Coordinates of C-alpha atoms and ligand atoms in Angstrom, one line a residue:
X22 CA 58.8 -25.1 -1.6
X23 CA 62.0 -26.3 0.3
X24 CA 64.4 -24.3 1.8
X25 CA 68.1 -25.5 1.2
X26 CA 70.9 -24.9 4.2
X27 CA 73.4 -22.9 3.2
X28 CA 77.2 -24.4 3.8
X29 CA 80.5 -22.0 3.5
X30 CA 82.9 -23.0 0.6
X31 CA 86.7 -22.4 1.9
X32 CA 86.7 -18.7 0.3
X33 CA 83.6 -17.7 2.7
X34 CA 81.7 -18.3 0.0
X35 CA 78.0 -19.6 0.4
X36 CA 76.8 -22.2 -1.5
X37 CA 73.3 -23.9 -0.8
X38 CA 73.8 -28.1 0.4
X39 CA 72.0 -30.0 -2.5
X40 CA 71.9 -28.8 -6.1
X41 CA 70.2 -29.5 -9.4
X42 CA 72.6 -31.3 -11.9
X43 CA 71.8 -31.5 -15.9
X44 CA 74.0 -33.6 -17.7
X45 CA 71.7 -35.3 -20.3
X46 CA 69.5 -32.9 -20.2
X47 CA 68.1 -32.5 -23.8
X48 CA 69.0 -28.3 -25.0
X49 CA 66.4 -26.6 -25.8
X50 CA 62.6 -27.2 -24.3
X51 CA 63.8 -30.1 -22.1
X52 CA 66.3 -28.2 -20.0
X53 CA 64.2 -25.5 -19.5
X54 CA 61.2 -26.9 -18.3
X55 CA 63.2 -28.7 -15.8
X56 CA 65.5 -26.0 -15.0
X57 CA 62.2 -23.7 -14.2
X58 CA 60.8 -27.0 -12.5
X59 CA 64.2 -27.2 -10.1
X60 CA 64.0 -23.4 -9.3
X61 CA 60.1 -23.5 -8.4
X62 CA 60.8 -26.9 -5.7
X63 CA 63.1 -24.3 -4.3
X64 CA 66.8 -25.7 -6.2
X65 CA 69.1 -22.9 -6.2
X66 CA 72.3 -24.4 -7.8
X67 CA 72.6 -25.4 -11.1
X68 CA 75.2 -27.7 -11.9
X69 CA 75.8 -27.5 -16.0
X70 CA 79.1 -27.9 -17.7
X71 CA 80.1 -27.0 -21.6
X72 CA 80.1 -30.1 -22.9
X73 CA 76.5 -30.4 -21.9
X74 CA 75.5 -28.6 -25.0
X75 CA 73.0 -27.1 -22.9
X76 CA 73.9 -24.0 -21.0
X77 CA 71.6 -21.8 -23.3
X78 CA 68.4 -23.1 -21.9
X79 CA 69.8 -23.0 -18.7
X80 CA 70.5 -19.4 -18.9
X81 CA 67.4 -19.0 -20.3
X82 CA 65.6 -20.9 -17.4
X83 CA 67.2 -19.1 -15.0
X84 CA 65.9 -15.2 -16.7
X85 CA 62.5 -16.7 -17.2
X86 CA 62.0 -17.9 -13.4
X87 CA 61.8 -14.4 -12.1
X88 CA 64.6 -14.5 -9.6
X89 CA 67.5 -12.7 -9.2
X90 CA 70.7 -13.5 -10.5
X91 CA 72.4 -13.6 -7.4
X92 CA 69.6 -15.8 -6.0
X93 CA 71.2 -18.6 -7.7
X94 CA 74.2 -20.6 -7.4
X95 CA 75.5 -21.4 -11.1
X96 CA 77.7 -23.9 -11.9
X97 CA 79.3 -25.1 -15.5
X98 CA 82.8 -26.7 -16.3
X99 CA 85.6 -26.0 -18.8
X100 CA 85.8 -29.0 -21.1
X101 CA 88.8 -31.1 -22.3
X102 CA 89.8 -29.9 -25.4
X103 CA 89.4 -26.7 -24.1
X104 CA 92.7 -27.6 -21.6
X105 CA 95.1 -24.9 -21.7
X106 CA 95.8 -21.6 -20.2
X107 CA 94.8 -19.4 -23.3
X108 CA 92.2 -21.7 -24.9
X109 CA 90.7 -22.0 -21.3
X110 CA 89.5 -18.1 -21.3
X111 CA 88.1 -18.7 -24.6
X112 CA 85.9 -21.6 -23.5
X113 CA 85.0 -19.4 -20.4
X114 CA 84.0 -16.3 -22.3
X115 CA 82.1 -18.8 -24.8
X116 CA 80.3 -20.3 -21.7
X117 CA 79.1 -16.9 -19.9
X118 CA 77.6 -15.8 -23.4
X119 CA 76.0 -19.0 -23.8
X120 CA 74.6 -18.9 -20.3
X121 CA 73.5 -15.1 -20.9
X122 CA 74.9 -14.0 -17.3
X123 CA 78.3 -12.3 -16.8
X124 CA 79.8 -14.3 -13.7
X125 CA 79.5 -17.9 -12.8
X126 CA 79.4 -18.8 -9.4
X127 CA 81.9 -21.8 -9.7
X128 CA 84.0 -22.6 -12.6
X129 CA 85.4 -26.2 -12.8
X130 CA 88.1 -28.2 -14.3
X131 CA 86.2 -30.8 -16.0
X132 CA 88.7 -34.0 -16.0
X133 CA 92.0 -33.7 -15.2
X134 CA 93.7 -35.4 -18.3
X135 CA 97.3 -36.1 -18.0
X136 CA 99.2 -32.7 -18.3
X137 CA 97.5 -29.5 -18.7
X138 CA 95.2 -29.4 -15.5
X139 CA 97.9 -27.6 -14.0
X140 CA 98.1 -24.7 -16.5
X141 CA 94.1 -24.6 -17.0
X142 CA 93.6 -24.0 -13.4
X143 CA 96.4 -21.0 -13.3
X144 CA 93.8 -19.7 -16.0
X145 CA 90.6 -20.4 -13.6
X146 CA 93.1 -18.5 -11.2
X147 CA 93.3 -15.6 -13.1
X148 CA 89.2 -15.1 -13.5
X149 CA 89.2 -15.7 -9.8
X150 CA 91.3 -12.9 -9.1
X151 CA 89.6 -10.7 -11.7
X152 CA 86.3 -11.3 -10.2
X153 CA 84.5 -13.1 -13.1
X154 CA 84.0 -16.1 -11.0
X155 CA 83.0 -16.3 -7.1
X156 CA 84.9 -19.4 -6.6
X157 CA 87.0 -22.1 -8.7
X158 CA 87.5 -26.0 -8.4
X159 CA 88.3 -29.3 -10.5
X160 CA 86.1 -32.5 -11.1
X161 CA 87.5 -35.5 -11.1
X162 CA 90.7 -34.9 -9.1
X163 CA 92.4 -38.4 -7.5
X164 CA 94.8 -37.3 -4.3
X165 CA 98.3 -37.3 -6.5
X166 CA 96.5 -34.7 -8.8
X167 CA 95.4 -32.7 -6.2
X168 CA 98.6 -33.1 -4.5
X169 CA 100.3 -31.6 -7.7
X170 CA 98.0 -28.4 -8.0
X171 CA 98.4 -27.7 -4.3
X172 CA 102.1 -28.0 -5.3
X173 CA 102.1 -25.6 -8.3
X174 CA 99.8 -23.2 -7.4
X175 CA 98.5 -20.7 -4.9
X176 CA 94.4 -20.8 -4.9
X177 CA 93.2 -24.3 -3.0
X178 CA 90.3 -25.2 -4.8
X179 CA 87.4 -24.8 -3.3
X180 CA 85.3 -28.1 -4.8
X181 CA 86.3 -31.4 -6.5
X182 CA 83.3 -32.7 -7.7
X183 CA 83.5 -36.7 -8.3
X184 CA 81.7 -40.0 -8.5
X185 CA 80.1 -40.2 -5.7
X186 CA 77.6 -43.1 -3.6
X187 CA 76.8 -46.2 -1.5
X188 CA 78.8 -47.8 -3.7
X189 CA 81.3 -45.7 -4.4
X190 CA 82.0 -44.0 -1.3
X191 CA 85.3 -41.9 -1.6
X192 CA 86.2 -42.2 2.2
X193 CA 90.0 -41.5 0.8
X194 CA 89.3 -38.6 -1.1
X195 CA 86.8 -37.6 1.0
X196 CA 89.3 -37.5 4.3
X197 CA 92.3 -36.0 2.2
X198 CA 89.8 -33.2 0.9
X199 CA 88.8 -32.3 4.6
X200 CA 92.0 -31.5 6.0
X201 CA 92.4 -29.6 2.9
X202 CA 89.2 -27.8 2.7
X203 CA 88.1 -28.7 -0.4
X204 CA 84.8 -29.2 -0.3
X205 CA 83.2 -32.4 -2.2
X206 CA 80.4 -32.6 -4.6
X207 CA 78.8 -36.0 -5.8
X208 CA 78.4 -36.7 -9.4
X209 CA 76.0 -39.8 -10.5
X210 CA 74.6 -39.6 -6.5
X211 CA 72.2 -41.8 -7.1
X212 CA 74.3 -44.1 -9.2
X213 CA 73.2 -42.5 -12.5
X214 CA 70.0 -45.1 -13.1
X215 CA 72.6 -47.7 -13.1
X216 CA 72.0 -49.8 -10.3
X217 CA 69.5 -50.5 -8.2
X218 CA 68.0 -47.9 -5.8
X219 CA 65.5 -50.6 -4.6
X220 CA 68.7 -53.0 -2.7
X221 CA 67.3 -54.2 0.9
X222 CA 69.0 -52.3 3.0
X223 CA 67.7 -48.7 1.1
X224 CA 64.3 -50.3 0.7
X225 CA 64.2 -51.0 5.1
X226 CA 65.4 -47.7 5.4
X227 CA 62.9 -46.2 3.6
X228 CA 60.2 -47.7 5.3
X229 CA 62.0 -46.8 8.8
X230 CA 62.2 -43.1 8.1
X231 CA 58.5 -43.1 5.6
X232 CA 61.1 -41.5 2.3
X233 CA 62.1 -43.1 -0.8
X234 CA 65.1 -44.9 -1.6
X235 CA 66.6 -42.0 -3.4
X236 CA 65.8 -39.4 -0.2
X237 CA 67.8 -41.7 2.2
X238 CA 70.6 -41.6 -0.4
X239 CA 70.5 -37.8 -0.8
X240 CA 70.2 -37.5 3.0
X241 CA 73.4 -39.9 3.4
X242 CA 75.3 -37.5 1.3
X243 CA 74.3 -34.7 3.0
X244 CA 74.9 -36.2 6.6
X245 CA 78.8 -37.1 5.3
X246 CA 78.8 -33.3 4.8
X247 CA 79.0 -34.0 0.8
X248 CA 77.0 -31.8 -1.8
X249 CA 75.0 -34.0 -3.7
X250 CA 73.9 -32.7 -7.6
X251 CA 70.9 -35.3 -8.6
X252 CA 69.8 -35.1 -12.0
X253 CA 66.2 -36.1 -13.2
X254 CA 64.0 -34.8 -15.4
X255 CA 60.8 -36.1 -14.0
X256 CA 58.8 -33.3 -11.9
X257 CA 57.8 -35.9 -9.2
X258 CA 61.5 -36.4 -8.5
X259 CA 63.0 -33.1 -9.0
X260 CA 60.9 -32.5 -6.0
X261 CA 61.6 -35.6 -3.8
X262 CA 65.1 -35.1 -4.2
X263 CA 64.8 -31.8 -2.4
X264 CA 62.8 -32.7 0.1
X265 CA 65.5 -33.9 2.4
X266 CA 65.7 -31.4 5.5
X267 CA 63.0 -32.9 7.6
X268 CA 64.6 -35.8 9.0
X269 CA 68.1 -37.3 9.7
X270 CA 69.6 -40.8 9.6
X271 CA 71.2 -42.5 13.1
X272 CA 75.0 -42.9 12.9
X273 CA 73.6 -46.6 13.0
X274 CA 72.2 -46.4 9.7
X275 CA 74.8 -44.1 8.1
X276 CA 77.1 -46.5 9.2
X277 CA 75.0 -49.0 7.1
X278 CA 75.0 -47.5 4.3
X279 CA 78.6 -46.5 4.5
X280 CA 78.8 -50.6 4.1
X281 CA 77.3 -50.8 1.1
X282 CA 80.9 -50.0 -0.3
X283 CA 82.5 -51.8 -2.7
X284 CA 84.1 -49.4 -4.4
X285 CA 82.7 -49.7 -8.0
X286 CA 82.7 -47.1 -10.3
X287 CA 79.8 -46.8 -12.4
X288 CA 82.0 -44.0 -15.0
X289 CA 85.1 -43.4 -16.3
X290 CA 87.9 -43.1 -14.3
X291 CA 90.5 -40.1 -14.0
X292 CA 93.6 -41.5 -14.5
X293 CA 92.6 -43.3 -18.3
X294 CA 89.4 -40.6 -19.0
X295 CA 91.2 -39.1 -22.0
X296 CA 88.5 -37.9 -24.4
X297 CA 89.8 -34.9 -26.0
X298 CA 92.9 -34.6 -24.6
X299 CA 94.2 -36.8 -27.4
Ligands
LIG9 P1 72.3 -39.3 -11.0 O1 72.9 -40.2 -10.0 O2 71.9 -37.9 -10.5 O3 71.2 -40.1 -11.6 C1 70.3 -39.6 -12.6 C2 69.3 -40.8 -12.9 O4 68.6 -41.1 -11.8 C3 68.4 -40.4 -14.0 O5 68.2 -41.6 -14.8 C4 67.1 -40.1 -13.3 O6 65.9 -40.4 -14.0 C5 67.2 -41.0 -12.1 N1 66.5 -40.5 -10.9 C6 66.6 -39.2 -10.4 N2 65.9 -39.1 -9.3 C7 65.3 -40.2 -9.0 C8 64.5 -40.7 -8.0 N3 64.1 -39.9 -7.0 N4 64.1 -42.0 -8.0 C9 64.5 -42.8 -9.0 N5 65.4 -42.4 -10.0 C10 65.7 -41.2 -10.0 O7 73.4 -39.1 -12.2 P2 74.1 -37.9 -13.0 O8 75.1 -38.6 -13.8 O9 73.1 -37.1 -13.7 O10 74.8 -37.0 -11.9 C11 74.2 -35.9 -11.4 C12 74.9 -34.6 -11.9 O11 76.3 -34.6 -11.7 C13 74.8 -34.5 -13.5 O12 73.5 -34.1 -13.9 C14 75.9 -33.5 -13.7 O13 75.4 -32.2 -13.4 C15 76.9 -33.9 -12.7 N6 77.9 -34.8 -13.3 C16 79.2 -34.4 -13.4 C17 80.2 -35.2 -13.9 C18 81.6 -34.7 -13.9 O14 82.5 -35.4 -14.6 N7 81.9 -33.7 -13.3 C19 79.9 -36.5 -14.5 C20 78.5 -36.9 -14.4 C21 77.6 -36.1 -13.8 P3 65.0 -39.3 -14.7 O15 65.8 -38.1 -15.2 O16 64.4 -40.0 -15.8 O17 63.9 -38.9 -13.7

């Protein structure tokens, strides 16, 4: 089993350097076999999120595999149409039941929308404060809507989770959220299946350093001091996605892969991702 490093979110907060993401991750048997699978490579952050449809097998994972509660970091997201500062305890108290736990480790705006982030978050605020959540963040967040919620409210968040790799590389938003520290998480790290792992430059780097493509991906991330969330439902991987703590990249070859660059977003983006805020 592998042993994750632990890194310090900006409310002293621990929170372990890779996680276990599962978006697409079929409810029911699907999710928790590969939930359980995650926890057993040694995983201890679960990244879910409402619209998922799927944080009842991940609660149910999590009881099953025997550890405790506070083993685990838990992750999950307050959806769009949920936007709002009322509706958003709603959604939240909806999410712990569904989840079968009575705290979440981080609770996340999903998207930012156009004009509601602002009041959502005072809501995320206010479970901070009561203690129902160990720390609070956004997905999704360009600089000018960051620079707005700094602006309008007191808690800095402590994660903005976004698209996230070679080819994507956020140095902007990376910089901007280090002097704020806000720490970043990558979504789609390994470019969601939707480009090619096996390019040159990852395929001579993972002969070099004897890992796969995706390893010297995951290691990149974690090098650049970002949190990386994979996603795979195949045991094999779940495992080699882990397995990144036993070697290290040269500032040659980060620098490399920092060139691989071009800025191309495999998603939606932020500022016209409107899908239930309609
Ligand atoms: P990823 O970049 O993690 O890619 C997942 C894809 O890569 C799957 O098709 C998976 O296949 C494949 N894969 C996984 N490991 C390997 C490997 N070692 N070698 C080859 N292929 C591999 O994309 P995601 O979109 O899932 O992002 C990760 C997580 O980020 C999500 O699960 C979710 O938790 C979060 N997320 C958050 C968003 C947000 O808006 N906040 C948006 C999107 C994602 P297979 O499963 O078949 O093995």
């Amino acid at each position: 089993m592998n042993t994750v490093p632990m890194w310090t979110l900006n409310n002293g907060v621990e929170i372990p350097a890779t996680g276990y993401g599962v978006f697409k991750v079929k409810e029911g048997d699907e999710v928790f076999r590969s939930v359980l699978e995650a926890l057993e490579a040694g995983y201890r952050l679960i990244d879910t999120a409402a619209i998922y449809g799927n944080e009842e097998g991940v609660g149910r994972a999590i009881k099953a595999s025997g550890l405790k509660r506070e083993e685990i970091f838990l992750t999950t997201k307050l959806w769009n149409t949920d936007q709002g500062y009322d509706k958003a305890f709603e959604a939240f108290e909806t999410s712990l039941k569904k989840l079968d736990t009575d705290y979440v480790d981080l609770y996340l705006v999903h998207w930012p929308g156009k004009d509601k982030y602002v009041e959502s978050y005072k809501a995320l605020e206010k479970l901070y404060q009561g203690k129902r959540v160990r720390a609070i963040g956004v997905c999704n967040f360009h600089i000018h809507h960051l620079e707005k919620l700094l602006e309008e409210t007191t808690i800095v968040p402590a994660m903005n989770q976004i698209e996230l790799h070679p080819l994507m590389n956020q140095e902007e938003i990376r910089t901007f959220c280090k002097e704020k520290g806000i720490q970043v998480e990558a979504w789609g790290p390994l470019m969601q299946g939707k480009a090619d792992l096996e390019a040159p430059l990852l395929v001579e780097l993972s002969k070099k350093y004897k890992k796969s493509p995706a390893q010297i991906i995951l290691r990149w991330h974690v090098q650049h001091g970002v949190l990386a969330i994979p996603k795979s439902v195949t045991p094999s991987r779940i495992r080699e996605n882990i397995d990144l703590f036993d070697f290290e990249l040269t500032s040659e070859d980060m620098a490399k892969i920092d060139g691989m660059n071009e800025n191309k977003r495999l998603s939606a983006d932020p500022d016209t991702m409107m899908n239930g805020f309609e």
